[in-house]
């Protein structure tokens, strides 16, 4: 083995967002030696950007809420291809995780009688999102970090893991480098928890941060773990569309939760024209009923703007395609109109949506208390990811766990807003607990030099191309940009077989290009090099999304096929599973979703 700095832990957590921090806290509390590795500074993980809130059936604002309604909402939103056991655990355990966060110091907004306040969000039948203005993720990270720091967790921030290390069929650790100096490091661990987040940077228009290059999904896949549901990518309906430099940045669903409405260029509130059958009985008859719902009237039903994200996104795309879009290719989102209803509307908007107010003021020079915003769909979240056991979060690789956005199952074909932050807490805790158990029950695996040397050689190849000109003169950004453009155009919101088959051909070419990219300079402070390293992951997840999307010949949730616009009764019962074959190719197979037990079927029936 090269002369690399080496560390030894019981549990190594990769990722310091909500899932990673929660897992590290739990593992550490179980008395094992834990380390946390993350690409950015501690406290800067993507979770910090979360705005709207954390979903949990606390029933503080509407006492009709309970785990059963939350479970049924999650399954309906996921269009019944969810892992029902994960959905059950999530709905049952989320309230306890919120109270725990409160006990650790999270300062949630309050009801008049001092309880944790909850707000409306798309697809949730009752006000369910515990929140801190529109800066909930910041509060969550701050709280977990403060708590975690006192647990004796070792932190390696600004480090990128490039490969997982295995001993036979089990995990043995991970190999990576520090991003400042470029020095390689070996992390030996009895158990590894992946908490690396999503894949949004595979697309041109995205709300996701630079960290979202699909590393965890790809690391797991190359280590032999299975991926499922990769076709289900969520395009959030409201991203900024103007100016171009900020295209894709999220406009929280909280705007619609507070009464914001969607209008086309003719001023028509188009969402009332298309309400799916599954939601008809829960949707307002008219704008007045919708307004009352957003203001907490328990007898009113939700406005159609608060239907699920996949549906609202497609309605926006349809308006734009029909020539009724806004000047910059989106539609209008209007919260300023509420001044017709309440006298102190501008103050209320600034108080309830402070980040949105500043975001539009600073980035678009637009005052949302006076004018409508221009918004359009943006790549936001991936429901698919590493296949895990519902109880333990362990993948099919012994000792390799996954939690948070990198893992799959809970959200099925479409995630409800707010259900990610609760997912991080519920399954982050479980992953930490079971990883610690695994570490206690197993000796360390052996580290094989060859894996480390292969990882180092592969990571350093772009310098070779830069130095001797053996590759092309192409830099990693050119390949990354072209890949994002291709995925946006060929495997985006509306998909067609022939386009996706073309995308597979393009991916082959991108793979060749990525193997020849050149970076100059040296390993210290070299963002070009980091981008070159990330390309492998972007290509792996792009291929996984494309292959799974071709295989699912129906439209469901985030996956919409122009050539198969309806749901299929056969596909309704299937997961699409991807794994790496012995020859290195991506293998795809269909697997029946296990039958839901009678008591959960009954819950769904009761909640219809
Ligand atoms: C703008 C915005 C608003 C949102 N609002 C909400 C909301 O209100 N409610 C809600 O429920 N959801 C919301 N979401 C979704 C939610 O924020 C994310 O799904 C969630 O935060 C993901 O958390 P995570 O812990 O899985 O990963 P993250 O918080 O993304 O953390 C990933 C960690 O992994 C690290 N990492 C990645 N790759 C590597 C590597 N190779 N080596 C080392 N470290 C690595 C990163 O550095 C980071 O520390 C929002 C998303 C966005 C973009």
XYZ file of C-alpha atoms and ligand atoms in Angstrom:
661
model
C 0.000 0.000 0.000
C 1.254 3.500 -0.800
C 2.269 5.637 2.101
C -1.156 7.075 2.790
C -2.426 8.434 6.066
C -4.739 5.843 7.529
C -7.559 5.918 10.108
C -9.494 3.169 11.799
C -13.119 3.357 12.970
C -16.016 1.162 13.897
C -18.483 3.188 11.845
C -17.595 5.574 9.027
C -20.408 7.892 7.938
C -19.959 9.447 4.497
C -21.972 12.668 4.326
C -22.743 15.328 6.937
C -26.262 16.349 5.949
C -29.285 15.542 8.100
C -29.039 11.797 7.474
C -25.292 11.558 8.064
C -25.305 13.664 11.218
C -28.262 11.792 12.670
C -26.622 8.431 11.866
C -23.302 9.511 13.404
C -25.038 10.709 16.576
C -26.856 7.403 16.977
C -23.821 5.234 16.267
C -21.722 7.267 18.662
C -24.386 7.039 21.361
C -24.160 3.246 21.002
C -20.577 3.487 22.228
C -18.599 2.763 19.049
C -15.858 4.874 17.408
C -17.392 7.010 14.693
C -16.080 9.344 11.990
C -17.873 11.611 9.570
C -16.450 12.490 6.153
C -17.911 15.207 3.952
C -17.043 17.076 0.776
C -17.897 20.542 2.029
C -17.388 22.303 5.342
C -19.326 20.872 8.266
C -22.647 22.712 8.379
C -22.716 23.360 4.629
C -24.281 20.096 3.462
C -27.176 20.348 1.093
C -29.699 19.856 3.932
C -28.907 23.408 4.998
C -30.851 24.607 1.930
C -34.114 22.932 2.940
C -36.779 25.524 3.370
C -40.357 24.440 3.920
C -40.248 22.043 6.833
C -40.203 18.536 8.299
C -43.301 16.361 7.922
C -44.576 14.570 10.999
C -48.106 13.822 12.203
C -47.841 15.814 15.452
C -51.486 16.917 15.076
C -50.674 20.281 16.663
C -52.639 22.324 14.148
C -55.232 19.774 13.085
C -56.051 17.054 15.574
C -57.387 14.752 12.861
C -53.819 13.997 11.814
C -52.080 10.759 12.866
C -49.534 8.248 11.526
C -52.177 6.483 9.470
C -53.066 9.614 7.485
C -49.362 10.389 6.996
C -48.725 6.812 5.850
C -51.665 6.900 3.405
C -50.586 10.316 2.044
C -47.023 9.066 1.500
C -48.208 5.929 -0.310
C -50.707 7.870 -2.444
C -48.024 10.437 -3.294
C -45.571 7.647 -4.176
C -48.294 6.005 -6.282
C -48.073 2.776 -4.320
C -44.672 1.578 -5.482
C -43.134 2.704 -2.167
C -41.545 0.280 0.261
C -44.651 0.126 2.488
C -42.703 -0.920 5.576
C -40.445 2.136 5.272
C -43.517 4.325 4.809
C -45.057 2.813 7.950
C -41.912 3.230 10.078
C -41.462 6.769 8.792
C -45.023 7.840 9.608
C -44.902 6.238 13.052
C -41.444 7.453 14.096
C -41.263 10.962 12.623
C -43.043 12.680 15.564
C -40.567 11.255 18.103
C -37.648 12.417 15.926
C -39.055 15.967 15.849
C -39.525 16.150 19.613
C -36.007 14.818 20.040
C -34.701 17.578 17.759
C -36.645 20.089 19.838
C -35.109 18.687 23.015
C -31.670 19.130 21.437
C -32.406 22.815 20.895
C -34.240 23.305 17.577
C -36.310 26.490 17.805
C -39.418 25.730 15.752
C -42.078 28.306 14.928
C -44.928 28.122 17.457
C -48.708 28.004 17.570
C -50.426 30.606 19.764
C -50.594 28.073 22.568
C -46.875 27.307 22.328
C -46.841 24.038 20.392
C -44.660 23.368 17.339
C -46.410 25.089 14.430
C -47.171 23.043 11.318
C -47.838 24.265 7.784
C -49.614 22.934 4.718
C -47.640 21.311 1.928
C -48.515 19.521 -1.323
C -50.047 16.074 -0.933
C -50.324 16.247 2.876
C -53.937 16.136 3.942
C -53.438 18.238 7.076
C -50.937 20.944 8.089
C -47.990 18.721 8.917
C -44.689 20.497 8.348
C -42.837 21.614 11.461
C -40.772 24.578 10.331
C -38.564 27.506 11.178
C -39.755 30.207 8.764
C -38.395 29.057 5.424
C -35.010 28.145 6.889
C -35.836 24.780 8.429
C -32.804 22.931 7.027
C -30.443 25.455 8.573
C -31.986 24.945 12.003
C -31.918 21.185 11.590
C -28.235 21.117 10.635
C -27.317 23.592 13.366
C -29.078 21.498 16.009
C -27.679 18.153 14.881
C -24.217 19.589 14.540
C -24.256 21.172 17.990
C -25.474 17.921 19.467
C -23.109 15.733 17.443
C -19.993 17.711 18.253
C -20.346 16.753 21.895
C -20.578 13.046 21.092
C -16.907 12.585 20.271
C -17.451 12.092 16.539
C -14.284 12.669 14.472
C -14.900 14.881 11.457
C -12.944 14.918 8.207
C -14.466 17.825 6.335
C -13.611 18.831 2.770
C -12.722 15.233 1.942
C -14.030 13.294 -1.052
C -14.417 9.533 -0.947
C -13.539 8.080 -4.356
C -14.079 4.389 -3.738
C -15.418 1.957 -1.148
C -13.075 -0.801 0.051
C -14.256 -4.364 0.380
C -13.072 -7.602 1.883
C -14.822 -10.285 -0.135
C -18.545 -9.615 0.098
C -18.382 -7.234 3.026
C -17.384 -3.620 3.444
C -13.943 -2.841 4.897
C -13.682 0.945 4.574
C -13.323 3.782 2.097
C -10.581 5.621 0.223
C -10.538 9.332 -0.546
C -8.574 12.559 -0.591
C -8.662 15.896 1.170
C -9.866 18.560 -1.215
C -7.499 21.280 -0.063
C -4.197 19.465 -0.438
C -5.216 16.504 -2.563
C -3.670 13.980 -0.188
C -5.048 10.455 -0.264
C -6.375 8.865 2.926
C -7.514 5.376 3.900
C -10.494 5.013 6.229
C -10.780 1.496 7.625
C -14.216 0.779 9.083
C -16.256 -2.199 10.185
C -19.429 -0.547 8.893
C -19.993 2.330 6.472
C -23.104 4.526 6.267
C -23.644 6.325 2.970
C -25.500 9.617 3.452
C -24.327 11.448 0.354
C -27.589 12.931 -0.956
C -28.801 13.193 -4.558
C -27.976 13.480 -8.240
C -29.395 16.838 -9.397
C -26.144 17.887 -11.064
C -26.779 15.289 -13.760
C -29.233 17.866 -15.178
C -28.747 21.401 -16.475
C -31.620 22.962 -14.531
C -31.544 21.972 -10.870
C -32.193 23.261 -7.394
C -29.363 21.094 -6.088
C -25.947 22.203 -4.885
C -22.578 21.345 -6.470
C -22.282 18.362 -4.098
C -25.130 16.490 -5.816
C -23.164 14.420 -8.306
C -24.602 11.037 -7.334
C -21.434 9.888 -5.545
C -23.132 7.625 -3.005
C -25.381 5.864 -5.518
C -22.363 5.292 -7.749
C -19.944 4.244 -4.959
C -22.512 1.717 -3.733
C -23.267 0.411 -7.229
C -19.577 -0.133 -8.041
C -19.176 -1.903 -4.685
C -21.913 -4.378 -5.621
C -25.002 -2.789 -4.048
C -28.309 -2.741 -5.908
C -30.057 0.448 -6.980
C -33.843 0.691 -7.342
C -36.408 3.232 -8.582
C -33.757 5.271 -10.425
C -36.314 6.309 -13.083
C -38.143 8.351 -10.463
C -36.564 11.796 -10.527
C -38.567 14.642 -9.044
C -38.876 17.855 -11.000
C -40.064 20.466 -8.519
C -42.642 22.741 -10.191
C -41.269 26.015 -8.919
C -37.691 26.921 -9.663
C -36.553 30.388 -10.694
C -36.458 30.809 -14.482
C -35.021 34.294 -14.657
C -32.330 35.663 -14.760
C -30.434 32.801 -16.467
C -27.613 32.793 -13.912
C -30.013 31.668 -11.179
C -32.185 29.346 -13.244
C -33.302 26.329 -11.214
C -32.919 27.800 -7.727
C -35.842 26.616 -5.636
C -38.929 28.629 -4.826
C -40.311 26.798 -1.824
C -43.680 25.092 -1.895
C -44.248 27.114 1.266
C -45.215 30.006 -1.041
C -48.198 28.012 -2.264
C -48.812 26.730 1.270
C -49.204 30.370 2.353
C -51.730 31.094 -0.407
C -49.597 31.598 -3.541
C -51.403 30.806 -6.819
C -50.205 29.793 -10.286
C -51.295 31.871 -13.283
C -50.595 31.694 -17.002
C -49.854 34.746 -19.115
C -53.587 35.276 -19.644
C -53.977 35.602 -15.871
C -55.876 32.300 -15.691
C -55.485 30.056 -12.648
C -54.900 26.982 -14.810
C -54.470 24.362 -12.072
C -58.236 24.124 -11.542
C -58.589 22.692 -15.063
C -56.686 19.452 -14.395
C -57.254 17.599 -11.132
C -56.361 13.856 -11.081
C -59.172 11.485 -10.075
C -57.219 10.182 -7.045
C -57.248 13.704 -5.579
C -60.670 15.042 -6.694
C -62.372 14.430 -3.366
C -59.558 16.226 -1.504
C -59.266 19.287 -3.728
C -61.051 22.638 -3.388
C -64.010 23.326 -5.662
C -63.122 26.965 -6.144
C -60.471 29.592 -5.293
C -62.308 30.699 -2.167
C -62.265 27.213 -0.665
C -58.570 26.896 -1.577
C -57.770 30.190 0.154
C -59.634 29.133 3.271
C -57.605 25.903 3.366
C -54.315 27.795 3.306
C -55.588 29.913 6.197
C -56.299 26.888 8.360
C -60.026 26.318 7.789
C -60.453 22.668 8.718
C -63.572 22.286 6.612
C -61.916 23.491 3.412
C -59.954 21.356 0.938
C -56.544 22.111 -0.568
C -56.171 24.332 -3.638
C -54.952 22.516 -6.773
C -51.601 24.327 -6.527
C -50.922 21.980 -3.619
C -51.382 18.802 -5.611
C -48.294 16.569 -5.900
C -45.152 17.988 -7.488
C -45.104 15.701 -10.518
C -48.609 16.772 -11.475
C -48.064 20.503 -10.934
C -44.815 20.324 -12.969
C -46.563 18.715 -15.922
C -49.398 21.250 -15.814
C -46.792 24.036 -16.018
C -45.023 22.328 -18.938
C -48.385 22.013 -20.716
C -49.140 25.734 -20.273
C -45.729 26.693 -21.639
C -46.058 24.281 -24.586
C -49.499 25.721 -25.380
C -47.946 29.199 -25.658
C -49.495 30.467 -22.440
C -46.249 30.697 -20.470
C -44.501 33.713 -18.950
C -41.918 35.720 -20.952
C -38.971 33.573 -19.851
C -40.517 30.143 -20.354
C -42.267 29.535 -17.042
C -45.567 30.590 -15.474
C -46.405 33.136 -12.781
C -46.497 32.363 -9.067
C -48.362 35.105 -7.249
C -48.316 35.569 -3.472
C -48.746 39.364 -3.688
C -52.467 38.832 -4.476
C -53.187 37.980 -0.838
C -53.325 41.730 -0.168
C -56.899 41.443 -1.447
C -57.572 39.218 1.563
C -55.457 40.549 4.412
C -54.448 44.096 5.280
C -50.863 43.433 6.413
C -50.015 41.156 3.471
C -46.493 42.506 2.705
C -45.422 42.126 6.345
C -46.961 38.665 6.547
C -45.117 37.568 3.367
C -41.809 38.902 4.665
C -42.337 37.203 8.009
C -43.471 33.839 6.665
C -41.195 33.671 3.631
C -38.133 35.747 4.472
C -35.693 33.787 2.303
C -37.995 33.966 -0.722
C -38.384 37.706 -0.281
C -34.606 38.215 -0.174
C -33.904 35.659 -2.905
C -36.079 37.493 -5.437
C -35.015 40.954 -4.294
C -31.339 40.164 -4.564
C -31.230 37.802 -7.514
C -34.051 39.094 -9.721
C -34.650 42.610 -8.410
C -38.295 41.697 -7.840
C -40.450 42.454 -4.802
C -42.662 39.399 -4.246
C -44.970 41.385 -1.973
C -45.935 43.470 -5.043
C -45.324 41.355 -8.169
C -45.682 37.732 -9.240
C -42.600 35.548 -9.629
C -41.741 33.652 -12.806
C -41.246 29.950 -12.088
C -40.775 26.633 -13.903
C -39.825 23.020 -13.118
C -36.343 22.255 -11.771
C -34.615 18.934 -11.046
C -34.972 18.594 -7.309
C -34.785 15.132 -5.838
C -34.287 11.486 -6.687
C -36.673 8.983 -5.167
C -34.463 6.114 -6.357
C -31.101 5.100 -4.955
C -29.458 2.385 -2.918
C -31.772 -0.479 -2.099
C -31.870 -0.993 1.650
C -33.561 -3.174 4.222
C -36.463 -1.208 5.726
C -35.610 -1.901 9.372
C -31.813 -1.629 9.326
C -31.002 0.434 6.205
C -28.347 -2.103 5.225
C -27.802 -2.663 1.504
C -27.150 -6.080 -0.023
C -23.426 -5.519 0.710
C -22.754 -6.629 4.291
C -21.837 -3.655 6.480
C -22.806 -1.032 3.886
C -25.759 1.086 5.034
C -27.486 4.019 3.312
C -29.849 6.704 4.581
C -31.436 9.911 3.348
C -31.689 10.904 -0.292
C -29.049 8.373 -1.388
C -31.304 5.508 -0.255
C -34.498 4.411 -2.006
C -37.866 3.000 -1.062
C -39.763 5.384 1.179
C -41.015 7.783 -1.472
C -41.912 5.393 -4.305
C -42.603 7.244 -7.546
C -42.855 10.698 -6.007
C -41.789 12.321 -2.738
C -44.082 14.622 -0.802
C -42.515 17.882 0.328
C -41.300 17.692 3.914
C -40.959 13.909 3.787
C -37.250 14.126 3.063
C -36.228 15.884 6.254
C -38.273 13.417 8.303
C -36.744 10.570 6.248
C -33.254 11.816 7.221
C -34.115 11.769 10.921
C -36.013 8.479 11.029
C -33.728 6.447 8.797
C -30.536 8.281 9.701
C -31.148 7.165 13.277
C -31.883 3.606 12.207
C -28.815 3.416 9.948
C -26.580 4.660 12.794
C -28.065 2.213 15.264
C -27.752 -0.837 13.029
C -24.318 0.130 11.695
C -23.115 0.315 15.298
C -24.635 -3.115 15.980
C -22.910 -4.495 12.901
C -19.587 -3.042 14.027
C -19.961 -4.585 17.469
C -20.704 -7.993 15.999
C -17.914 -8.095 13.392
C -14.129 -7.877 13.305
C -12.607 -5.369 10.892
C -12.364 -6.504 7.274
C -8.992 -6.733 5.559
C -7.893 -3.847 3.355
C -6.504 -4.895 -0.027
C -3.728 -2.723 -1.464
C -4.854 -3.295 -5.016
C -8.179 -1.522 -4.399
C -6.377 1.488 -2.987
C -3.840 1.652 -5.792
C -6.607 1.329 -8.407
C -8.562 4.111 -6.713
C -5.530 6.414 -6.613
C -4.513 5.679 -10.216
C -8.018 6.306 -11.534
C -8.328 9.564 -9.588
C -4.996 10.849 -10.876
C -5.445 9.916 -14.550
C -6.746 13.370 -15.607
C -3.361 14.839 -14.607
C -1.579 12.369 -16.872
C -3.689 13.504 -19.797
C -2.964 17.121 -18.967
C 0.774 16.553 -18.619
C 1.564 14.513 -21.711
C -1.311 15.482 -23.941
C -2.124 11.814 -24.481
C -5.818 12.483 -24.069
C -7.914 15.177 -25.666
C -7.445 18.784 -24.673
C -11.001 18.725 -23.338
C -11.513 19.867 -19.750
C -13.937 18.192 -17.308
C -16.374 21.141 -17.316
C -17.036 20.790 -21.050
C -17.972 17.133 -20.592
C -20.020 17.854 -17.473
C -21.978 20.671 -19.156
C -22.669 18.643 -22.288
C -23.819 15.678 -20.186
C -26.187 17.869 -18.168
C -27.635 19.352 -21.352
C -28.144 15.904 -22.856
C -29.885 14.517 -19.748
C -32.112 17.598 -19.560
C -33.163 17.206 -23.202
C -33.418 13.431 -23.575
C -34.254 12.033 -20.100
C -36.058 15.022 -18.555
C -39.617 15.735 -17.447
C -41.311 14.254 -20.510
C -39.631 11.076 -21.799
C -39.812 9.052 -25.017
C -38.272 5.671 -25.869
C -36.355 6.784 -28.958
C -34.857 9.783 -27.155
C -33.737 7.699 -24.201
C -32.186 5.070 -26.474
C -30.319 7.945 -28.105
C -29.261 9.065 -24.626
C -27.666 5.648 -23.994
C -25.602 6.092 -27.165
C -24.603 9.575 -26.039
C -23.612 8.209 -22.630
C -21.186 5.785 -24.313
C -19.549 8.757 -26.024
C -19.451 10.745 -22.787
C -17.769 7.817 -21.062
C -15.021 7.807 -23.698
C -14.643 11.550 -23.398
C -14.526 11.385 -19.612
C -11.692 8.849 -19.783
C -9.644 11.353 -21.763
C -10.347 14.591 -19.874
C -7.307 16.565 -18.882
C -6.686 18.780 -15.878
C -3.715 21.026 -15.388
C -1.884 22.212 -12.292
C -1.443 20.060 -9.230
C -3.590 18.467 -6.558
C -3.864 21.457 -4.233
C -7.001 23.614 -4.478
C -7.891 22.232 -7.895
C -11.660 22.357 -8.595
C -11.094 21.120 -12.168
C -9.670 17.916 -10.753
C -12.630 17.477 -8.363
C -14.986 17.869 -11.327
C -13.054 15.259 -13.312
C -13.334 12.814 -10.381
C -17.095 13.459 -10.091
C -17.690 12.604 -13.777
C -17.608 8.852 -13.159
C -20.464 9.179 -10.665
C -22.526 11.477 -12.877
C -22.180 9.013 -15.738
C -23.118 6.036 -13.564
C -26.285 7.638 -12.221
C -27.231 9.046 -15.646
C -27.008 5.574 -17.141
C -29.004 4.103 -14.244
C -31.775 6.704 -14.651
C -31.908 6.208 -18.403
C -31.969 2.407 -18.364
C -34.626 2.280 -15.640
C -36.711 4.924 -17.440
C -36.648 2.900 -20.659
C -37.666 -0.216 -18.752
C -40.697 1.381 -17.039
C -43.224 1.512 -19.848
C -45.833 3.606 -18.107
C -46.220 7.036 -16.506
C -46.118 7.161 -12.737
C -45.127 9.922 -10.324
C -41.944 11.684 -11.362
C -41.562 9.406 -14.403
C -43.682 10.610 -17.337
C -43.582 8.807 -20.706
C -45.109 10.572 -23.664
C -45.286 7.214 -25.450
C -46.896 5.476 -22.439
C -48.960 8.240 -20.817
C -51.044 5.915 -18.613
C -50.323 3.741 -15.627
C -49.751 0.038 -16.227
C -51.277 -2.544 -13.882
C -48.228 -4.776 -14.451
C -45.614 -2.105 -13.736
C -47.625 -1.029 -10.692
C -46.373 -4.159 -8.953
C -42.714 -3.892 -9.972
C -39.473 -2.383 -8.799
C -36.747 -1.914 -11.369
C -33.448 -3.110 -9.946
C -29.995 -2.249 -11.292
C -26.731 -3.947 -10.425
C -23.216 -4.258 -11.793
C -22.585 -7.456 -13.737
C -19.298 -9.380 -13.581
C -18.277 -7.917 -16.968
C -18.804 -4.386 -15.619
C -22.024 -3.732 -17.548
C -25.205 -2.424 -15.930
C -27.706 -5.202 -15.375
C -31.421 -4.494 -15.131
C -34.212 -6.664 -13.810
C -37.774 -6.387 -12.596
C -38.734 -7.574 -9.186
C -42.247 -7.838 -7.745
C -42.995 -5.471 -4.861
C -43.811 -7.582 -1.757
C -47.524 -7.772 -0.994
C -48.716 -5.159 1.492
C -50.072 -6.707 4.739
C -53.797 -6.519 5.353
C -53.626 -4.024 8.239
C -51.848 -1.453 6.026
C -54.204 -2.070 3.105
C -57.022 -1.321 5.502
C -55.388 1.961 6.564
C -55.231 3.042 2.923
C -58.882 2.084 2.377
C -59.966 4.012 5.477
C -58.141 7.136 4.367
C -59.552 7.224 0.814
C -33.598 24.203 -2.057
C -34.106 22.946 -1.435
C -35.090 22.999 -0.471
C -35.557 21.838 0.126
N -36.517 21.923 1.083
C -36.947 20.798 1.694
C -37.917 20.872 2.734
O -38.369 21.939 3.125
N -38.322 19.711 3.308
C -37.831 18.497 2.937
O -38.243 17.497 3.506
N -36.903 18.409 1.960
C -36.439 19.520 1.346
N -35.489 19.419 0.361
C -34.850 18.131 0.117
C -33.836 17.855 1.210
O -33.195 19.047 1.583
C -32.767 16.849 0.797
O -33.352 15.744 0.216
C -31.993 16.418 2.029
O -31.465 17.532 2.692
C -30.871 15.445 1.714
O -30.185 15.210 2.912
P -29.079 14.090 3.027
O -28.657 14.041 4.450
O -29.532 12.857 2.374
O -27.880 14.671 2.135
P -27.143 16.103 2.136
O -27.665 17.057 3.115
O -27.047 16.526 0.748
O -25.700 15.737 2.560
C -24.862 15.007 1.681
C -23.508 14.965 2.318
O -22.712 14.018 1.640
C -21.441 14.575 1.373
N -20.864 13.871 0.222
C -21.414 13.680 -0.996
N -20.574 12.969 -1.765
C -19.480 12.713 -1.012
C -18.254 12.043 -1.246
N -17.959 11.459 -2.424
N -17.337 11.997 -0.264
C -17.571 12.585 0.939
N -18.732 13.236 1.227
C -19.662 13.287 0.250
C -21.724 16.032 1.150
O -20.570 16.798 1.291
C -22.754 16.280 2.242
O -22.099 16.496 3.461
C -35.036 20.585 -0.262
C -34.052 20.530 -1.247
C -33.598 21.692 -1.842
C -32.583 21.604 -2.921
